[in-house]
Structures are given as C-alpha cells and as structure tokens.
mmCIF file of C-alpha atoms in Angstrom:
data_model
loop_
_atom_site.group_PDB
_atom_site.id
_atom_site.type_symbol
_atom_site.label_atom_id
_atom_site.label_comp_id
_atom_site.label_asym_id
_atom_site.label_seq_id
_atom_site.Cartn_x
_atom_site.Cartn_y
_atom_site.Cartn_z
ATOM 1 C CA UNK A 261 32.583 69.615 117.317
ATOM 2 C CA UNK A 262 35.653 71.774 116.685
ATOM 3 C CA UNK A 263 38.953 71.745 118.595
ATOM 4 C CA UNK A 264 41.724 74.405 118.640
ATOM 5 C CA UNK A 265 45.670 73.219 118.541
ATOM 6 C CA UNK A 266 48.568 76.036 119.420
ATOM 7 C CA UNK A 267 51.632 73.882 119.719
ATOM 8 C CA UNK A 268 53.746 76.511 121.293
ATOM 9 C CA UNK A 269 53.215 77.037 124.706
ATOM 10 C CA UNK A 270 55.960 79.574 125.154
ATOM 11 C CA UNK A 271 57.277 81.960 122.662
ATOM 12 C CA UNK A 272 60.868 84.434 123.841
ATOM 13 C CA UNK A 273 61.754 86.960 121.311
ATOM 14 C CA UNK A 274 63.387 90.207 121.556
ATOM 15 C CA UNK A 275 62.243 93.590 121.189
ATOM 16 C CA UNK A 276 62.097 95.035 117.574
ATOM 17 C CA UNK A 277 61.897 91.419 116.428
ATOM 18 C CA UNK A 278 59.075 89.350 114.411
ATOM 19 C CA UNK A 279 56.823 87.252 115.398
ATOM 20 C CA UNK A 280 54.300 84.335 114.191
ATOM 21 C CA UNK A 281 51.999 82.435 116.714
ATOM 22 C CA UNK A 282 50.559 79.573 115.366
ATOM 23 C CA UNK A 283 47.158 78.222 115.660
ATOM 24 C CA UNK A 284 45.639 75.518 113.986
ATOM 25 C CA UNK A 285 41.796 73.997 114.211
ATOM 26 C CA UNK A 286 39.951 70.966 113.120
ATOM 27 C CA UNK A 287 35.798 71.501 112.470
ATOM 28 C CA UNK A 288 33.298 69.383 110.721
ATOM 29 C CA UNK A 289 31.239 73.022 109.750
ATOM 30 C CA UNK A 290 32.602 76.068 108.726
ATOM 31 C CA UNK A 291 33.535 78.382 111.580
ATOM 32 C CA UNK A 292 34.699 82.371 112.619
ATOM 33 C CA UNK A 293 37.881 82.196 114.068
ATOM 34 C CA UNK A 294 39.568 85.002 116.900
ATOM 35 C CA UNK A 295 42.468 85.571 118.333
ATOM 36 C CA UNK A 296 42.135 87.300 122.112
ATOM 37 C CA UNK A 297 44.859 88.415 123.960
ATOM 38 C CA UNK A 298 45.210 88.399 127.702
ATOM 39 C CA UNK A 299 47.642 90.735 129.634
ATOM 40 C CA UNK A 300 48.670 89.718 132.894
ATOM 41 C CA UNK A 301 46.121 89.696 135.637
ATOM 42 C CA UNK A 302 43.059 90.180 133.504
ATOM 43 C CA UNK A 303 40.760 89.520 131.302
ATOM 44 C CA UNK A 304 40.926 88.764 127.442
ATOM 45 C CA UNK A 305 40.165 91.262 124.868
ATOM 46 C CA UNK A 306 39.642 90.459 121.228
ATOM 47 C CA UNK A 307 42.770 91.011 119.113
ATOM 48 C CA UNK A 308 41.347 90.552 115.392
ATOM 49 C CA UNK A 309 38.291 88.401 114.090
ATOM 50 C CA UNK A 310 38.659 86.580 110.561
ATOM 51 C CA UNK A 311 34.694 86.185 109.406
ATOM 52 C CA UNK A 312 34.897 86.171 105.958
ATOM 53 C CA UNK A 313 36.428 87.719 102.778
ATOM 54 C CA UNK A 314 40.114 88.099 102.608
ATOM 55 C CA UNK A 315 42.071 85.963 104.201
ATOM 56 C CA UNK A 316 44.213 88.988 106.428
ATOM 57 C CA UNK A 317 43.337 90.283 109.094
ATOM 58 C CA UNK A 318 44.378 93.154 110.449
ATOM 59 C CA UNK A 319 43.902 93.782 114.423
ATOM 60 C CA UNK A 320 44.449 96.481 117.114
ATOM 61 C CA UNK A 321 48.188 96.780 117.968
ATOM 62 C CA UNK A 322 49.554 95.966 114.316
ATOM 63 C CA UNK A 323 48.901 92.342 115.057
ATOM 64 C CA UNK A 324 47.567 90.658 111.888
ATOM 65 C CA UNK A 325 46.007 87.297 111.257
ATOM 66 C CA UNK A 326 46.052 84.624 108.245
ATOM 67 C CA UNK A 327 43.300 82.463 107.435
ATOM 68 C CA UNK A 328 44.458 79.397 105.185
ATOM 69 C CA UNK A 329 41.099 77.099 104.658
ATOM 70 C CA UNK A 330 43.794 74.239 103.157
ATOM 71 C CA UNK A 331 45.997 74.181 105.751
ATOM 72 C CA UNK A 332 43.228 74.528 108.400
ATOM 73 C CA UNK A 333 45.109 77.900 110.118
ATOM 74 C CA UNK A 334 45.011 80.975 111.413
ATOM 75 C CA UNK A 335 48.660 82.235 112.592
ATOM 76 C CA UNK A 336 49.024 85.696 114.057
ATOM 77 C CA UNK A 337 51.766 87.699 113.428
ATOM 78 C CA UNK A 338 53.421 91.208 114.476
ATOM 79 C CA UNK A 339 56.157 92.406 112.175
ATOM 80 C CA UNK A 340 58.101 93.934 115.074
ATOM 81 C CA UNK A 341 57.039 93.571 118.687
ATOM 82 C CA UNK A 342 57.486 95.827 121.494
ATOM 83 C CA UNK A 343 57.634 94.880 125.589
ATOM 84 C CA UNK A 344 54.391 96.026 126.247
ATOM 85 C CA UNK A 345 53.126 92.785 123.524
ATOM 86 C CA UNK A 346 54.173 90.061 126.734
ATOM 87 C CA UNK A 347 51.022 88.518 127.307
ATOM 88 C CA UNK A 348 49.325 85.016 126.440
ATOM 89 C CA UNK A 349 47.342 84.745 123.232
ATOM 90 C CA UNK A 350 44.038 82.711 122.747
ATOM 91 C CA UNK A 351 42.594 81.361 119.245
ATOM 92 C CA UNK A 352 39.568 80.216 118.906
ATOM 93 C CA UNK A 353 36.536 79.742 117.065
ATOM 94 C CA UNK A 354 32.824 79.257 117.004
ATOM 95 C CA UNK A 355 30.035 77.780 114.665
ATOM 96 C CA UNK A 356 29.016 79.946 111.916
ATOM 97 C CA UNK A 357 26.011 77.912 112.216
ATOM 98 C CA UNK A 358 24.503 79.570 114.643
ATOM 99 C CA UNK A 359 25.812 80.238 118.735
ATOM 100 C CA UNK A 360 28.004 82.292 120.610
ATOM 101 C CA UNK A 361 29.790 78.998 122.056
ATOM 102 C CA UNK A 362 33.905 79.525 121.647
ATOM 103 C CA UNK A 363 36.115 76.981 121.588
ATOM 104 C CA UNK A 364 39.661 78.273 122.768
ATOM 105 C CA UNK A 365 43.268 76.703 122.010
ATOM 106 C CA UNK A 366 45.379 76.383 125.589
ATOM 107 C CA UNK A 367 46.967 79.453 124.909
ATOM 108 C CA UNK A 368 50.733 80.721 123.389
ATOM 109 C CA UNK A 369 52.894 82.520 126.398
ATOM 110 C CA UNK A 370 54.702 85.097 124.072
ATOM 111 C CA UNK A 371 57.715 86.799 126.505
ATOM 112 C CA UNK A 372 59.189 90.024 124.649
ATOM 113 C CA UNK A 373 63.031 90.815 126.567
ATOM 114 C CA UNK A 374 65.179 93.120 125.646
ATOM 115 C CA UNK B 247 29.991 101.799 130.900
ATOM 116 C CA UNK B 248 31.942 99.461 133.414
ATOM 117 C CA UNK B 249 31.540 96.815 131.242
ATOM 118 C CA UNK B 250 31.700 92.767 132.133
ATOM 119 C CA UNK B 251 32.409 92.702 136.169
ATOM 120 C CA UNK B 252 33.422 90.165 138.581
ATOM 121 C CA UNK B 253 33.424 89.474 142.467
ATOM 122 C CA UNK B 254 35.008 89.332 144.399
ATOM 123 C CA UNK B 255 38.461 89.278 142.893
ATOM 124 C CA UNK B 256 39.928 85.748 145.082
ATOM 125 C CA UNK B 257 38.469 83.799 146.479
ATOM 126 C CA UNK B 258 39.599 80.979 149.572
ATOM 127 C CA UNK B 259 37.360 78.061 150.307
ATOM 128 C CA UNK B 260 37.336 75.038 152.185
ATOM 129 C CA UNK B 261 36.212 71.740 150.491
ATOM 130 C CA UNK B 262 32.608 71.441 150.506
ATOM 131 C CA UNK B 263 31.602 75.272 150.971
ATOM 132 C CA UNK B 264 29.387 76.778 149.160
ATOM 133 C CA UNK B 265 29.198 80.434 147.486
ATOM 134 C CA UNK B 266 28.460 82.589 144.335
ATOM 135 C CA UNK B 267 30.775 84.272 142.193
ATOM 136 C CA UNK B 268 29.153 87.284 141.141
ATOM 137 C CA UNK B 269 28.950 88.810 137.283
ATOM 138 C CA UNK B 270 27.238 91.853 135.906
ATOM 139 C CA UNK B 271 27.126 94.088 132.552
ATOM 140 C CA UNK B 272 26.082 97.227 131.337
ATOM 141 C CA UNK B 273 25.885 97.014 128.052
ATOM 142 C CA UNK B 274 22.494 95.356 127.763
ATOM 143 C CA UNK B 275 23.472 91.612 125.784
ATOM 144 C CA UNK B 276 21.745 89.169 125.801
ATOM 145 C CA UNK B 277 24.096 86.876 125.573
ATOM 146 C CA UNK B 278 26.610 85.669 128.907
ATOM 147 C CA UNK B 279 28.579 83.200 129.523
ATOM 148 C CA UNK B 280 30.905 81.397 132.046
ATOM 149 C CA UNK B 281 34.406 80.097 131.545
ATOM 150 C CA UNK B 282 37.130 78.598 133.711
ATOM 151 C CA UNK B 283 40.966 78.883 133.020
ATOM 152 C CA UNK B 284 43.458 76.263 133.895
ATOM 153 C CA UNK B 285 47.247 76.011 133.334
ATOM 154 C CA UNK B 286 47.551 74.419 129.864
ATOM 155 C CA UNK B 287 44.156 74.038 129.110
ATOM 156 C CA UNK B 288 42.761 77.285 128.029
ATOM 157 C CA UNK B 289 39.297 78.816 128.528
ATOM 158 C CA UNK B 290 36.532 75.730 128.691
ATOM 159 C CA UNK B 291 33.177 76.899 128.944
ATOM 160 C CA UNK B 292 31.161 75.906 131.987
ATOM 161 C CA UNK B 293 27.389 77.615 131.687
ATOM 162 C CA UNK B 294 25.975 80.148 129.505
ATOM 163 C CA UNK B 295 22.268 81.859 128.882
ATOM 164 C CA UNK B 296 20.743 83.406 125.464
ATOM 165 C CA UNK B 297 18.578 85.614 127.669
ATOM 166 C CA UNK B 298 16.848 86.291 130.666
ATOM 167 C CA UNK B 299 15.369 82.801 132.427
ATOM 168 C CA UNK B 300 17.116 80.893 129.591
ATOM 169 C CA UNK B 301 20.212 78.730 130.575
ATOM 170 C CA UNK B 302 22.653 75.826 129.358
ATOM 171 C CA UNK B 303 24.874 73.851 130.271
ATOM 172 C CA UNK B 304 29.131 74.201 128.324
ATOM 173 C CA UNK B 305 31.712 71.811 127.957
ATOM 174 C CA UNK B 306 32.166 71.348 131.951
ATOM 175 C CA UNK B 307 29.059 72.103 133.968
ATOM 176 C CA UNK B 308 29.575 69.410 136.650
ATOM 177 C CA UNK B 309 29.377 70.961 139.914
ATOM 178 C CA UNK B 310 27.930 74.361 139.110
ATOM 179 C CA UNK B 311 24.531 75.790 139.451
ATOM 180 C CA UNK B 312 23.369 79.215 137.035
ATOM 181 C CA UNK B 313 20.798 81.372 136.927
ATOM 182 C CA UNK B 314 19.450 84.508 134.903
ATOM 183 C CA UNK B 315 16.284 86.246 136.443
ATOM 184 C CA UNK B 316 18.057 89.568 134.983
ATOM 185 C CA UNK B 317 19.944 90.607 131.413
ATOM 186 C CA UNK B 318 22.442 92.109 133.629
ATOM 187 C CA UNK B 319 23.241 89.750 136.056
ATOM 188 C CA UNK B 320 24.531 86.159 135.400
ATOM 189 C CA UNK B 321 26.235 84.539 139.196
ATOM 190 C CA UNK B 322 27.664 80.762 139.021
ATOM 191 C CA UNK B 323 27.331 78.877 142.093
ATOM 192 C CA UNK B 324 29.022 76.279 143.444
ATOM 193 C CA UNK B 325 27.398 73.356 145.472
ATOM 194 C CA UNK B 326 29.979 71.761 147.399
ATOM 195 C CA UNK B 327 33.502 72.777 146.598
ATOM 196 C CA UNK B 328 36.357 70.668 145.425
ATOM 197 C CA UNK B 329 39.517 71.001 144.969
ATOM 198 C CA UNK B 330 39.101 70.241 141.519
ATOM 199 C CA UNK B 331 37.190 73.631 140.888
ATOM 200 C CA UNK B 332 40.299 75.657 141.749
ATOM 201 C CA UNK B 333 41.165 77.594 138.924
ATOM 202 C CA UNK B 334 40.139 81.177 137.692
ATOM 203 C CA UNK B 335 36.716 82.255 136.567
ATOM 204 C CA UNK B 336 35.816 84.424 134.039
ATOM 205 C CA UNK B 337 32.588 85.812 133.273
ATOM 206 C CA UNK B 338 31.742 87.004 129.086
ATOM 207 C CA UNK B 339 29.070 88.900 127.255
ATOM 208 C CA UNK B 340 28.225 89.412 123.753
ATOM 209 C CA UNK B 341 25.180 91.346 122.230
ATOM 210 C CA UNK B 342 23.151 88.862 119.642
ATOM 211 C CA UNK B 343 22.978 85.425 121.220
ATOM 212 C CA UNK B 344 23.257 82.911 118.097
ATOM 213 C CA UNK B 345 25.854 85.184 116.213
ATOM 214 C CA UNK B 346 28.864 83.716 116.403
ATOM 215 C CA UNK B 347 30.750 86.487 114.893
ATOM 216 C CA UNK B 348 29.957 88.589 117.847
ATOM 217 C CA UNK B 349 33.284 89.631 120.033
ATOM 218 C CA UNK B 350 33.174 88.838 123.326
ATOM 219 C CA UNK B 351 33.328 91.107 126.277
ATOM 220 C CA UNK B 352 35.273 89.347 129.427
ATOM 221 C CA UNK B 353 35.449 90.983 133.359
ATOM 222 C CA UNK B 354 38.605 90.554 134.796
ATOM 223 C CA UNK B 355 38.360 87.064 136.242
ATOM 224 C CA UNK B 356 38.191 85.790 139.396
ATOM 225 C CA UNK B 357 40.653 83.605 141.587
ATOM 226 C CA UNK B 358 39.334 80.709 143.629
ATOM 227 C CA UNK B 359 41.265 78.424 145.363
ATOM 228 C CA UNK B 360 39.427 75.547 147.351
ATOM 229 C CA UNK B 361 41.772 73.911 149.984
#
C-alpha cells in the first residue's frame, strides 16, 4: 500500500515570488509519482510525471519537480509564480508494478496575491 | 475530441434517492475510473474498469454500483443516498490499463449534495 503526505494545506505568496510545495510518500514497492493541478471549478490536469531517470522534472507552466528516493520526496517548485498559478495541487503516485490505481495526497491550496 | 465528460454538473438529492452520474470519453482508453473529492482528504478512488464488462472495486466502493457495457461510457450509481456521499465526483481515463505511468485524463467533476 502507498500513502501520500503534503503537510501544507495552504500556501500565500506573492506574485514574482518562489515557491516549493512539498510532498512526501511512504510505499513498500517502487512507484511513478505526479503532481496534478486543479484550477478552480474543474478538473485536474497533470502538471509533470517523474518515471524514471533524472531526478528533475520539468512540467508545463515552468513548474518543476524533485525526486529524492532517500528522503522519500517529490517537492514541486516554480521559481517565480504568477496569479494565474492560484489553484490546489495534487501528488500522487501509483505502482510501477503494474495498475493505473493513484493514490493522491489531500491537496496544497497555493493563493498567489499581489 | 471533448475529452473525459460529466453530468450533469450538480446535483440535489434527498436521502435515499437514487440516480446515475453520467461519464463518457472520446479518446478510446481502456482504462476509467471513478474518484470522489472531499475537503482535506483529496481524491479517493471509488470504482474503476480495465475494459469493457470488466470492473473493480477502489479504496471506497460502499454504496455505489458500476458498470461498463461500452469503452466509452463508464456511469456510477448510487443505491440509496446518504448524506455521507455528498462530495464532488470526478470521472478519469487513461489509455493502457496496467501502466501506471499513464497520465490521467479527468472531466470536470460533478457536485452532489444529498440533504
């Protein structure tokens, strides 16, 4: 079984500023992990994919993502982020065993203000 | 394409109705999958199917019915609402059922509130 742990529930930060959202997972097998963003009123749509090979990810809307197989995580990060970024993020992962299955984290609220 | 979509967009029942949230893709995958969303606790997965006449039950299946006479279509029904079950629904596809690198595709939810 795996599980998914994003401790911050909320994340303010202002325009033009950085930004790390932290995700962490526990798995007995050796798993894919995503990130999927969700703007408001829809549905989610995958951000960046780690599968194998390096460990950074680059994604669609110069989000990137890196794995760390010590530390057990996969934290997404945007050097500089813009208004249009406020949405709630989603990691997750699945088996690389075999299955579609995903398990998702609860989700990081990330609030860009001017 | 249209995609993964979802109806109808909300949803107000009384406890112990009955209906069907509809899904549907385009894309032809094989692969589709149900999901609820609730405040603080993410996306759990309720049902999914590997293919046409092929179902299983996710994480929470209690209280929901499947079925999947079609590769496009994939409805969830509900038995006997609860109040429990309000939350928001959201339907997923993804080409090669048993790839688990595959990405995804989700319609645009839907929003059921049982009273």
């Amino acid at each position: 079984a795996q599980s998914v742990t994003q401790l911050d529930s909320q994340v303010p930060v202002f325009e033009e500023a950085p930004v790390e959202l932290r995700c962490n997972y526990s798995s007995s097998v050796s798993v894919y992990l995503f990130w999927y963003v969700q703007y408001p009123n829809q549905g989610l749509q995958l951000l960046l994919k780690y599968l194998s090979g390096s460990t950074l990810v680059k994604g669609i809307n110069g989000f990137e993502a890196e794995f760390n197989k010590s530390q057990t995580s996969f934290h997404l990060r945007k050097p500089s982020v813009h208004i249009s970024d406020t949405a709630e993020y989603f990691c997750a992962v699945s088996d690389t065993g075999g299955g579609n299955k995903l398990t998702f984290g609860t989700g990081t609220q990330l609030k860009v203000e001017l | 394409n249209a995609g993964v979509t979802q109806t109808p967009k909300f949803q107000v029942l009384k406890t112990g109705q009955s209906m069907t949230l509809q899904c549907a893709q385009d894309m032809n995958h094989e692969y589709m999958s149900w999901y609820r969303q609730d405040p603080g606790m993410g996306l759990r997965l309720i049902h999914y199917s590997v293919g046409a006449g092929i179902t299983d039950q996710g994480e929470v299946p209690n209280g929901y019915n499947v079925s999947r006479s079609t590769t496009e279509d994939f409805p969830l029904r509900l038995l006997s609402a609860a109040p429990s079950q309000t939350s928001v629904y959201f339907c997923a596809s993804s080409p090669n059922p048993g790839r688990g690198d595959n990405e995804q595709f989700f319609g645009p939810g839907t929003r059921l509130t049982v009273l």
